[in-house]
Coordinates of C-alpha atoms in Angstrom, one line a residue:
M1 CA 0.0 0.0 0.0
D2 CA 3.0 2.3 -0.4
F3 CA 2.2 2.8 -4.2
G4 CA 0.4 5.8 -5.4
P5 CA -2.5 4.1 -7.2
D6 CA -3.2 1.9 -4.1
R7 CA -3.2 5.0 -1.9
W8 CA -5.9 6.7 -4.0
R9 CA -7.9 3.5 -4.2
L10 CA -7.8 3.4 -0.4
Y11 CA -9.2 7.0 -0.2
R12 CA -11.9 6.3 -2.7
L13 CA -13.0 3.2 -0.8
A14 CA -13.0 5.1 2.5
L15 CA -15.2 7.8 0.9
R16 CA -17.7 5.2 -0.5
E17 CA -17.8 3.5 2.9
A18 CA -18.4 6.8 4.7
G19 CA -21.4 7.5 2.5
R20 CA -22.7 4.0 3.3
A21 CA -22.3 4.7 7.0
T22 CA -24.3 7.9 6.7
R23 CA -27.1 6.2 4.9
E24 CA -27.0 3.5 7.5
S25 CA -27.3 5.9 10.4
M26 CA -30.3 7.7 8.7
V27 CA -32.2 4.4 8.1
W28 CA -31.6 3.2 11.6
S29 CA -33.0 6.6 12.9
L30 CA -36.1 6.4 10.8
S31 CA -36.8 2.8 11.4
R32 CA -37.3 3.5 15.2
L33 CA -40.6 4.9 14.2
S34 CA -41.9 1.6 12.9
S35 CA -42.7 -1.6 15.0
A36 CA -41.3 -5.0 14.4
P37 CA -43.7 -7.5 12.6
V38 CA -44.7 -10.3 14.9
P39 CA -45.7 -13.7 13.3
T40 CA -48.8 -15.2 14.7
R41 CA -47.5 -18.7 14.8
L42 CA -44.8 -21.2 13.6
L43 CA -45.8 -23.4 10.8
F44 CA -42.9 -25.9 10.6
A45 CA -39.1 -26.0 10.9
P46 CA -36.8 -26.6 8.0
Q47 CA -34.3 -29.5 8.0
D48 CA -30.8 -28.6 9.1
L49 CA -28.4 -30.5 6.8
R50 CA -25.3 -29.7 8.7
T51 CA -23.9 -32.7 10.8
A52 CA -24.7 -32.7 14.4
D53 CA -22.7 -34.2 17.3
P54 CA -24.7 -35.0 20.5
T55 CA -21.5 -35.3 22.6
I56 CA -21.0 -31.5 22.1
A57 CA -24.3 -31.0 23.9
T58 CA -22.7 -32.4 27.1
D59 CA -19.8 -29.9 26.7
I60 CA -22.3 -27.0 26.3
Y61 CA -24.2 -28.1 29.4
S62 CA -20.9 -28.3 31.3
G63 CA -20.0 -24.7 30.2
F64 CA -17.4 -25.6 27.7
F65 CA -17.8 -23.7 24.5
A66 CA -15.3 -24.7 21.7
F67 CA -15.6 -23.0 18.4
S68 CA -13.1 -22.3 15.6
G69 CA -10.2 -23.6 17.5
R70 CA -10.8 -21.6 20.6
A71 CA -12.5 -22.7 23.8
V72 CA -14.0 -20.9 26.8
T73 CA -15.0 -22.6 30.1
T74 CA -17.7 -20.5 31.7
G75 CA -17.6 -21.8 35.2
G76 CA -21.2 -21.3 35.8
R77 CA -21.3 -17.9 34.1
S78 CA -23.1 -17.0 30.9
P79 CA -21.1 -17.7 27.7
F80 CA -22.3 -14.3 26.5
A81 CA -20.6 -12.6 29.4
F82 CA -17.2 -13.3 28.1
N83 CA -15.3 -11.3 25.5
P84 CA -14.8 -13.6 22.4
P85 CA -11.3 -14.9 22.2
S86 CA -11.5 -14.4 18.5
R87 CA -14.0 -12.9 16.0
A88 CA -14.6 -16.4 14.6
W89 CA -15.5 -17.8 18.0
G90 CA -17.9 -14.9 18.6
E91 CA -19.6 -15.4 15.3
A92 CA -20.0 -19.1 16.0
L93 CA -21.5 -18.4 19.5
Y94 CA -23.9 -15.6 18.3
G95 CA -24.9 -17.5 15.2
F96 CA -26.4 -20.3 17.4
G97 CA -25.6 -23.0 14.9
W98 CA -24.5 -25.2 17.9
L99 CA -28.1 -25.6 18.8
R100 CA -28.2 -28.5 16.3
H101 CA -25.9 -30.5 18.7
L102 CA -28.3 -30.0 21.6
R103 CA -31.2 -31.1 19.4
A104 CA -29.2 -34.3 18.3
A105 CA -28.8 -35.1 22.0
G106 CA -32.7 -35.5 22.2
T107 CA -32.9 -35.1 26.0
A108 CA -35.2 -32.9 28.1
L109 CA -32.0 -31.4 29.7
A110 CA -30.7 -30.4 26.3
Q111 CA -34.0 -28.8 25.4
A112 CA -34.1 -26.8 28.7
N113 CA -30.5 -25.8 28.2
A114 CA -31.2 -24.6 24.7
R115 CA -34.3 -22.6 25.8
S116 CA -32.4 -21.0 28.6
L117 CA -29.5 -19.9 26.5
V118 CA -31.7 -18.3 23.8
D119 CA -33.7 -16.5 26.4
E120 CA -30.6 -15.4 28.2
F121 CA -29.0 -14.0 25.0
V122 CA -32.0 -12.1 24.0
T123 CA -33.0 -10.6 27.4
S124 CA -29.6 -10.0 29.0
K125 CA -28.0 -7.8 26.3
L126 CA -24.7 -9.4 26.9
G127 CA -22.1 -10.2 24.4
D128 CA -20.1 -8.3 21.8
R129 CA -23.0 -6.5 20.0
R130 CA -20.7 -5.4 17.2
I131 CA -20.2 -9.0 16.2
A132 CA -23.7 -10.2 17.3
C133 CA -25.7 -7.5 15.5
S134 CA -23.8 -7.7 12.2
T135 CA -26.0 -8.5 9.2
E136 CA -24.5 -11.9 8.4
I137 CA -24.6 -13.2 12.1
T138 CA -28.1 -11.9 12.6
A139 CA -29.2 -13.8 9.6
R140 CA -27.5 -16.9 10.7
R141 CA -29.1 -16.6 14.2
L142 CA -32.5 -16.2 12.7
M143 CA -32.1 -19.3 10.6
S144 CA -30.7 -21.3 13.6
F145 CA -33.7 -20.2 15.8
I146 CA -36.2 -21.2 13.1
S147 CA -34.5 -24.5 12.2
Q148 CA -34.1 -25.5 15.8
S149 CA -37.4 -24.2 17.0
P150 CA -38.7 -27.7 17.8
L151 CA -35.9 -28.0 20.3
I152 CA -36.2 -24.5 21.7
L153 CA -40.1 -24.8 22.1
E154 CA -40.4 -28.3 23.3
G155 CA -41.9 -28.1 26.8
A156 CA -42.1 -24.4 26.7
D157 CA -45.1 -22.5 28.2
H158 CA -47.3 -20.1 26.2
A159 CA -45.5 -17.0 27.4
F160 CA -42.2 -18.2 26.2
Y161 CA -43.8 -19.2 22.8
Q162 CA -45.2 -15.7 22.4
R163 CA -41.8 -14.3 23.4
F164 CA -40.0 -16.5 20.9
L165 CA -42.4 -15.2 18.1
K166 CA -41.5 -11.7 19.1
I167 CA -37.8 -12.5 18.9
I168 CA -38.4 -13.8 15.3
G169 CA -40.1 -10.5 14.4
Q170 CA -37.4 -8.4 15.8
H171 CA -34.8 -10.2 13.8
V172 CA -36.9 -9.8 10.7
R173 CA -37.1 -6.0 11.4
I174 CA -33.3 -5.7 12.0
L175 CA -32.5 -7.5 8.8
E176 CA -34.8 -5.4 6.7
R177 CA -33.4 -2.3 8.3
Q178 CA -29.8 -3.4 7.5
I179 CA -30.8 -4.1 3.8
R180 CA -32.2 -0.6 3.4
A181 CA -29.0 0.8 4.9
G182 CA -27.0 -0.8 2.1
A183 CA -25.5 -4.0 3.5
L184 CA -22.6 -5.4 1.6
P185 CA -23.5 -7.9 -1.2
Y186 CA -22.9 -11.1 0.7
Q187 CA -24.7 -9.8 3.7
Q188 CA -27.7 -8.9 1.5
L189 CA -27.8 -12.4 0.2
M190 CA -27.6 -13.9 3.6
A191 CA -30.4 -11.5 4.8
G192 CA -32.6 -12.5 1.9
I193 CA -32.1 -16.3 2.7
A194 CA -32.9 -15.7 6.4
L195 CA -36.0 -13.6 5.6
C196 CA -37.3 -16.2 3.3
Y197 CA -36.8 -18.8 6.1
A198 CA -38.9 -16.6 8.4
G199 CA -41.6 -15.8 5.9
L200 CA -42.1 -19.4 4.8
C201 CA -42.0 -20.9 8.3
C202 CA -44.0 -18.4 10.1
E203 CA -47.7 -17.2 9.7
G204 CA -48.2 -13.5 9.3
L205 CA -45.0 -12.5 7.5
D206 CA -46.5 -12.5 4.0
R207 CA -45.3 -9.0 3.1
S208 CA -41.8 -9.7 4.4
L209 CA -41.7 -12.9 2.4
R210 CA -42.6 -11.1 -0.8
R211 CA -39.8 -8.5 -0.3
A212 CA -37.4 -11.3 0.7
T213 CA -38.1 -13.3 -2.4
R214 CA -37.4 -10.5 -4.7
L215 CA -34.2 -9.7 -2.7
L216 CA -33.1 -13.4 -2.8
A217 CA -33.7 -13.7 -6.6
R218 CA -31.8 -10.4 -7.3
E219 CA -28.8 -11.4 -5.2
L220 CA -28.6 -14.9 -6.5
D221 CA -28.6 -13.6 -10.1
R222 CA -25.9 -11.1 -9.2
Q223 CA -23.6 -13.4 -7.0
I224 CA -24.1 -16.9 -8.4
L225 CA -22.1 -16.9 -11.7
A226 CA -23.1 -18.7 -14.8
D227 CA -20.7 -21.7 -14.1
G228 CA -22.0 -22.0 -10.5
G229 CA -19.3 -20.3 -8.6
H230 CA -19.8 -17.5 -6.2
A231 CA -18.7 -14.0 -7.1
S232 CA -16.2 -14.1 -4.1
R233 CA -14.4 -17.0 -5.9
N234 CA -14.4 -18.8 -2.5
P235 CA -15.2 -22.6 -2.6
R236 CA -16.2 -22.5 1.1
I237 CA -19.0 -19.9 0.4
V238 CA -20.5 -22.1 -2.4
V239 CA -20.7 -25.1 0.1
E240 CA -22.2 -22.9 2.9
L241 CA -24.9 -21.4 0.6
L242 CA -25.9 -24.8 -0.6
F243 CA -26.6 -25.9 3.0
D244 CA -28.9 -23.0 3.4
L245 CA -30.5 -23.0 -0.1
L246 CA -31.3 -26.7 -0.3
P247 CA -33.7 -26.5 2.6
L248 CA -35.1 -23.3 1.3
R249 CA -36.1 -25.0 -2.0
Q250 CA -37.9 -27.6 0.0
M251 CA -39.7 -24.9 2.1
F252 CA -41.0 -23.2 -0.9
A253 CA -42.4 -26.5 -2.2
S254 CA -43.9 -27.3 1.3
R255 CA -45.7 -24.0 1.4
E256 CA -46.8 -24.4 -2.2
V257 CA -45.3 -21.0 -3.0
D258 CA -43.9 -20.5 -6.4
T259 CA -40.1 -21.2 -6.0
P260 CA -37.9 -18.4 -7.5
E261 CA -36.3 -19.5 -10.8
A262 CA -33.1 -18.0 -9.6
L263 CA -33.0 -20.3 -6.6
L264 CA -33.6 -23.5 -8.7
H265 CA -31.1 -22.6 -11.3
S266 CA -28.4 -21.5 -8.7
I267 CA -28.5 -24.9 -6.9
D268 CA -28.3 -26.8 -10.2
R269 CA -25.2 -24.9 -11.2
M270 CA -23.5 -24.8 -7.8
L271 CA -23.5 -28.6 -7.2
P272 CA -21.2 -29.4 -10.2
M273 CA -19.0 -26.5 -9.1
V274 CA -18.3 -28.0 -5.8
R275 CA -17.2 -31.2 -7.5
L276 CA -14.8 -29.1 -9.7
F277 CA -12.8 -28.3 -6.4
R278 CA -13.0 -31.8 -5.0
H279 CA -9.8 -34.0 -4.8
G280 CA -9.6 -37.7 -4.5
D281 CA -9.4 -37.5 -0.8
G282 CA -12.8 -35.8 -0.5
T283 CA -11.4 -32.4 0.4
L284 CA -11.7 -29.1 -1.5
S285 CA -8.9 -27.1 -3.2
H286 CA -7.5 -24.2 -1.2
F287 CA -8.2 -21.1 -3.1
N288 CA -9.4 -17.6 -2.1
G289 CA -10.3 -18.3 1.6
M290 CA -10.9 -22.1 1.5
G291 CA -9.6 -23.8 4.7
V292 CA -10.5 -27.1 6.3
T293 CA -13.0 -29.2 4.5
A294 CA -15.7 -30.8 6.7
A295 CA -15.7 -34.1 5.0
D296 CA -18.9 -35.3 6.6
H297 CA -20.7 -32.1 5.7
L298 CA -19.5 -32.3 2.1
A299 CA -20.6 -36.0 1.8
T300 CA -24.1 -35.1 3.1
L301 CA -24.4 -32.2 0.7
L302 CA -23.5 -34.2 -2.4
T303 CA -26.3 -36.8 -1.6
Y304 CA -28.7 -34.0 -2.5
D305 CA -27.3 -33.8 -6.0
D306 CA -30.3 -35.5 -7.7
M307 CA -28.4 -35.8 -11.1
R308 CA -25.2 -37.1 -9.5
S309 CA -23.5 -34.5 -11.7
Q310 CA -20.0 -34.8 -12.9
P311 CA -17.7 -32.0 -12.0
I312 CA -17.3 -29.3 -14.5
H313 CA -13.8 -28.8 -16.0
H314 CA -14.1 -25.4 -17.3
A315 CA -15.4 -22.5 -15.2
P316 CA -14.4 -19.3 -17.0
H317 CA -16.7 -17.0 -15.1
S318 CA -15.3 -18.1 -11.7
G319 CA -11.8 -18.4 -13.0
Y320 CA -11.0 -22.0 -12.4
E321 CA -9.8 -24.9 -14.6
R322 CA -9.7 -28.6 -13.8
L323 CA -7.5 -31.1 -15.7
E324 CA -8.0 -34.8 -15.1
A325 CA -6.4 -37.9 -16.6
G326 CA -6.0 -41.4 -15.2
R327 CA -5.9 -40.9 -11.4
T328 CA -4.2 -37.5 -11.6
L329 CA -5.9 -34.2 -11.0
V330 CA -5.0 -30.5 -11.4
V331 CA -7.1 -27.6 -10.3
A332 CA -5.8 -24.2 -11.3
D333 CA -6.8 -20.5 -10.4
V334 CA -6.9 -18.6 -13.5
G335 CA -9.1 -15.8 -12.5
A336 CA -8.8 -12.2 -11.6
P337 CA -9.5 -11.0 -8.0
P338 CA -13.2 -10.9 -7.0
P339 CA -15.1 -7.5 -6.7
R340 CA -13.8 -5.5 -3.9
P341 CA -16.8 -5.8 -1.7
L342 CA -16.6 -9.6 -1.9
S343 CA -12.8 -9.9 -1.5
Q344 CA -12.6 -10.0 2.4
E345 CA -11.0 -13.6 2.2
A346 CA -9.6 -13.5 -1.3
S347 CA -6.0 -14.4 -1.9
A348 CA -3.1 -13.3 -4.2
G349 CA -2.9 -16.7 -5.7
C350 CA -3.4 -16.1 -9.4
L351 CA -2.0 -19.0 -11.5
S352 CA -1.5 -21.1 -8.5
F353 CA -2.6 -24.8 -8.7
E354 CA -3.2 -28.0 -6.6
F355 CA -2.2 -31.4 -7.9
S356 CA -3.1 -34.8 -6.6
S357 CA -2.8 -38.5 -7.5
A358 CA -5.9 -40.5 -6.5
A359 CA -6.4 -39.8 -2.7
Q360 CA -2.9 -38.3 -2.2
R361 CA -2.3 -34.5 -2.5
I362 CA 1.1 -33.6 -4.0
V363 CA 1.1 -29.9 -4.6
V364 CA -1.1 -27.6 -2.5
N365 CA -1.7 -24.0 -1.5
C366 CA -1.2 -23.3 2.2
G367 CA -4.9 -22.6 2.7
M368 CA -6.9 -20.4 5.1
P369 CA -6.1 -21.3 8.8
Q370 CA -9.1 -22.2 11.0
I371 CA -7.8 -20.1 13.7
A372 CA -4.7 -18.0 13.8
A373 CA -3.3 -14.4 14.5
E374 CA -4.0 -11.7 12.1
A375 CA -0.5 -11.8 10.8
I376 CA -0.7 -15.5 9.9
I377 CA -4.1 -15.0 8.2
Q378 CA -2.7 -12.2 6.2
A379 CA 0.4 -14.3 5.2
S380 CA -2.0 -17.2 4.1
R381 CA -3.5 -14.8 1.5
S382 CA 0.0 -13.8 0.1
T383 CA 1.3 -15.0 -3.2
A384 CA 4.1 -16.7 -1.4
A385 CA 1.5 -19.0 0.4
H386 CA 0.4 -20.3 -3.0
S387 CA 2.0 -22.7 -5.6
T388 CA 2.7 -19.9 -8.2
A389 CA 5.3 -17.3 -8.8
S390 CA 5.9 -14.1 -7.0
I391 CA 8.3 -11.2 -7.9
N392 CA 10.7 -10.0 -5.2
D393 CA 8.3 -11.9 -2.7
I394 CA 5.7 -9.2 -3.2
S395 CA 2.1 -10.4 -3.6
S396 CA 0.3 -9.8 -6.9
C397 CA -2.6 -8.3 -4.9
Q398 CA -2.5 -5.5 -2.4
I399 CA -4.8 -6.0 0.7
V400 CA -6.0 -3.3 3.1
D401 CA -3.7 -3.4 6.0
K402 CA -2.6 -1.0 8.7
K403 CA 0.6 0.1 6.9
G404 CA 1.5 3.5 5.3
S405 CA 1.2 7.1 6.5
W406 CA -0.7 8.2 9.6
L407 CA -3.7 9.0 7.5
Q408 CA -3.5 5.7 5.6
R409 CA -3.3 3.8 8.9
R410 CA -6.3 5.6 10.4
M411 CA -8.3 5.0 7.2
S412 CA -7.3 1.4 7.0
A413 CA -8.2 0.6 10.6
W414 CA -11.7 2.2 10.1
L415 CA -12.2 0.2 6.9
L416 CA -11.1 -3.0 8.5
R417 CA -13.8 -2.6 11.1
R418 CA -16.4 -1.7 8.4
V419 CA -15.7 -4.0 5.5
G420 CA -12.8 -6.2 6.5
P421 CA -9.4 -6.8 4.8
V422 CA -10.6 -6.3 1.2
I423 CA -8.4 -6.3 -1.9
L424 CA -7.4 -2.8 -3.1
S425 CA -5.6 -3.9 -6.3
G426 CA -4.5 -6.9 -8.3
P427 CA -4.2 -8.4 -11.7
E428 CA -6.6 -6.6 -14.1
R429 CA -6.1 -8.7 -17.2
V430 CA -6.1 -12.4 -16.7
T431 CA -6.3 -14.6 -19.7
A432 CA -6.8 -18.4 -19.9
E433 CA -7.0 -20.9 -22.7
R434 CA -7.3 -24.6 -22.7
S435 CA -6.9 -27.1 -25.6
E436 CA -6.0 -30.7 -26.3
R437 CA -3.1 -32.1 -28.3
E438 CA -2.6 -35.8 -29.0
H439 CA -5.0 -36.5 -26.1
A440 CA -2.9 -34.4 -23.7
Q441 CA -4.7 -31.6 -21.9
L442 CA -3.2 -28.2 -22.2
L443 CA -3.9 -25.0 -20.1
S444 CA -2.2 -21.7 -20.6
A445 CA -2.9 -18.6 -18.5
S446 CA -1.3 -15.2 -17.8
H447 CA -1.8 -12.2 -15.5
D448 CA -0.5 -8.6 -15.2
G449 CA -0.4 -8.3 -11.4
Y450 CA 3.3 -7.3 -11.6
K451 CA 3.2 -5.1 -14.7
A452 CA 2.6 -1.8 -13.0
R453 CA 5.5 -2.3 -10.5
F454 CA 7.9 -4.4 -12.4
G455 CA 6.8 -4.3 -16.1
I456 CA 6.4 -8.1 -15.9
T457 CA 3.6 -10.3 -17.1
H458 CA 3.6 -13.8 -15.7
E459 CA 2.5 -16.6 -18.0
R460 CA 2.1 -20.3 -16.9
R461 CA 1.4 -23.4 -19.0
W462 CA 0.3 -26.8 -17.8
Q463 CA 0.3 -30.1 -19.8
L464 CA -1.3 -33.2 -18.4
A465 CA -0.3 -36.5 -20.2
P466 CA -3.2 -38.8 -21.3
K467 CA -2.4 -41.4 -18.7
G468 CA -1.9 -38.7 -15.9
N469 CA 1.7 -40.0 -15.2
V470 CA 3.3 -36.7 -16.3
L471 CA 2.5 -33.1 -15.6
E472 CA 4.7 -30.6 -17.4
G473 CA 4.7 -26.8 -16.8
E474 CA 6.3 -23.7 -17.9
D475 CA 6.6 -20.3 -16.3
N476 CA 7.4 -17.3 -18.6
F477 CA 8.1 -13.8 -17.5
W478 CA 7.5 -11.3 -20.1
S479 CA 9.3 -8.1 -19.4
E480 CA 8.3 -4.6 -20.7
G481 CA 10.8 -2.3 -19.1
G482 CA 10.1 -0.9 -15.6
N483 CA 12.1 -2.6 -12.8
A484 CA 12.3 -6.0 -14.5
G485 CA 16.1 -5.7 -14.6
T486 CA 16.4 -6.0 -10.8
A487 CA 13.4 -8.3 -10.3
Q488 CA 13.7 -11.9 -8.9
A489 CA 11.0 -14.5 -9.6
I490 CA 10.4 -17.0 -6.9
I491 CA 8.4 -20.1 -8.1
R492 CA 7.0 -22.2 -5.3
F493 CA 5.5 -25.7 -5.2
H494 CA 4.1 -26.2 -1.6
L495 CA 4.0 -30.0 -0.8
A496 CA 1.2 -31.6 1.0
P497 CA 1.8 -32.8 4.5
G498 CA 3.4 -36.3 4.8
I499 CA 5.3 -36.0 1.5
K500 CA 9.1 -36.7 1.8
A501 CA 11.2 -34.7 -0.6
S502 CA 14.9 -35.3 -1.2
L503 CA 17.4 -34.0 -3.8
A504 CA 18.8 -36.7 -6.1
Q505 CA 21.1 -37.0 -9.1
G506 CA 23.4 -34.3 -7.9
G507 CA 20.6 -31.9 -7.2
R508 CA 19.1 -32.1 -10.7
V509 CA 15.9 -33.6 -9.5
V510 CA 13.7 -33.8 -6.4
M511 CA 12.4 -37.2 -5.4
L512 CA 8.9 -37.2 -3.8
V513 CA 7.6 -40.1 -1.7
L514 CA 4.0 -40.0 -0.9
P515 CA 2.4 -41.4 2.3
N516 CA 1.1 -44.4 0.3
R517 CA 4.7 -45.0 -0.9
E518 CA 3.9 -43.9 -4.4
A519 CA 6.9 -41.9 -5.8
W520 CA 7.2 -39.0 -8.2
Q521 CA 10.2 -37.2 -9.6
F522 CA 10.4 -33.4 -10.1
S523 CA 12.9 -31.6 -12.4
A524 CA 13.3 -28.2 -13.8
V525 CA 15.3 -26.7 -16.7
P526 CA 17.5 -24.6 -16.9
I527 CA 17.9 -24.2 -13.2
E528 CA 18.2 -26.5 -10.2
A529 CA 15.5 -26.8 -7.5
E530 CA 15.8 -26.2 -3.8
I531 CA 13.9 -27.7 -0.9
D532 CA 12.7 -25.3 1.8
D533 CA 10.4 -25.4 4.8
S534 CA 6.8 -24.7 4.4
V535 CA 3.6 -25.0 6.5
F536 CA 0.1 -26.1 5.7
L537 CA -2.5 -24.0 7.4
A538 CA -5.8 -25.6 6.5
T539 CA -6.0 -28.2 9.3
A540 CA -8.4 -28.7 12.1
D541 CA -5.6 -29.3 14.7
G542 CA -3.3 -26.3 14.0
L543 CA -0.5 -25.7 11.6
R544 CA 1.4 -28.6 10.1
R545 CA 5.0 -28.3 8.9
T546 CA 5.8 -29.4 5.4
E547 CA 8.2 -28.6 2.6
Q548 CA 8.2 -26.7 -0.7
I549 CA 10.2 -26.9 -3.9
V550 CA 11.6 -23.5 -4.8
L551 CA 12.9 -22.2 -8.1
T552 CA 14.5 -18.8 -8.1
V553 CA 15.5 -16.9 -11.3
R554 CA 16.0 -13.4 -12.6
P555 CA 13.5 -12.8 -15.5
S556 CA 16.0 -10.5 -17.2
E557 CA 18.4 -13.4 -17.5
T558 CA 16.2 -16.4 -17.4
P559 CA 12.7 -15.5 -18.8
S560 CA 11.5 -19.0 -19.0
V561 CA 11.5 -22.0 -16.7
R562 CA 10.3 -25.4 -17.6
W563 CA 9.4 -28.0 -14.9
R564 CA 8.0 -31.6 -14.8
F565 CA 6.4 -33.9 -12.3
E566 CA 6.6 -37.6 -13.4
R567 CA 5.3 -40.7 -11.6
L568 CA 7.8 -43.5 -11.0
A569 CA 7.0 -47.0 -12.1
R570 CA 7.1 -48.5 -8.5
T571 CA 7.0 -47.3 -5.0
F572 CA 10.2 -47.1 -3.0
S573 CA 11.4 -45.7 0.3
A574 CA 13.0 -42.4 0.8
E575 CA 16.2 -44.2 1.7
Q576 CA 16.5 -46.1 -1.7
P577 CA 18.9 -44.6 -4.3
A578 CA 16.9 -42.6 -6.9
E579 CA 18.7 -44.5 -9.7
Q580 CA 16.8 -47.7 -8.6
A581 CA 13.5 -46.1 -9.4
E582 CA 12.2 -46.5 -12.9
L583 CA 9.9 -44.1 -14.8
I584 CA 6.6 -45.1 -16.3

């Protein structure tokens, strides 16, 4: 953010956000004159597709609240009386998705505990209201209350039932107010989904339902791209949206209300898109905010794919490509950064890729950590955390941070509170083309993320052999003046955890032994590879140390680097001499 254009982008973003804040203040002031709609009764509860664990109900009853890698033991106090140890923990607590675990327990104790916690949160006014009252978490909480209403209301008296209906109405009013105030795009979509939940499951909210249906259709048309990806380019958001949209489709059918075409078409496009990211081990590729894959959630989700659709291989609107041959798979990021309001988790990973053989990952991106300090999260979004090339170890995208002059730091801190760490600038021209030659799949892509600063355009080519036994690649750095003469390109291939890497043949190749003892060989021309430490961040149990293959060149001297992964004919141990291995 020390570059002139990024500074002015920061100022323009701050001015736009200041205007939105003014509108928000006006809407909230005027909305006090109106009363919240109160539904007359609950008609039914939608199915919650996310996996529940009844053992967690025991933890909650004992006062142990563990979310997003952090835990709080209440010692008899209200969980809402504690300052959240992280924003993610607070979002999980105030979203009330954990009610599903209490419902899975199926005991009277769990029911009473759920009712008590809901009542306590609403009446006590405890908790971090900045997190709890955000649009996305308010929407998530409304959906949780409605979905888990059988748990909350079982055994409740009439007074609590009426109070619960009033709570639903208050949430509806808050969300409608936030929509009018100009919530961010993804917040608008989440609010539309939650308001449709309320309108379909409650009697007396017909007007809210009509408004919510129009909002839902509009935002789905805007945010779900023609190939089924979300405009944020985040695979996790596609999965999360499907968990909310599939029950919503059933709710429209149950109420015999016309289902919006946008909802039906979005679901049909999104399910094959999920399969595009899916590797042989059942986890999703780590691009643009994707972290740990909840394998049980994903398996449940894909059972709702009525057509048992095949993964798409070409997603030009989302900016992803999938190459598949034999038991080998490559998923590549060949897209530009998402729109700024949707880029809070997007990464500077243009032209990065992940590569696997059957159920074994080989090349990965570091992924988004489930819980980590701000500095680690920021590092996970950098180009260096991806299997692609960076110039002078500078990222191809610039993200809002607290650096720069005093004014920039003040503006950035305010923007981070309002809209989060969005991308200020990045590649503007990203091209991609795929073809086939003699049954081999070819993919070529380029981006100009380093053109303004260094006068360099990065081009990468992949070629996957028909049998999947060879993946060849080439990185080209086209210079057009600027600072290209002093630039250094660093090409990284982050290896999946469990892979043993060793230099062989005098350093000309890198031998890779996978956890299943399958072996691959990596080589590069005209330079030699190095092995360096790396870390895999997308784990449920903390960071995992791993390794990376690193190629370092000066584009002014070596503008092109060719590299190759080749499967060996048989497995061997890391201690065997490399010469004993034969190539397929």
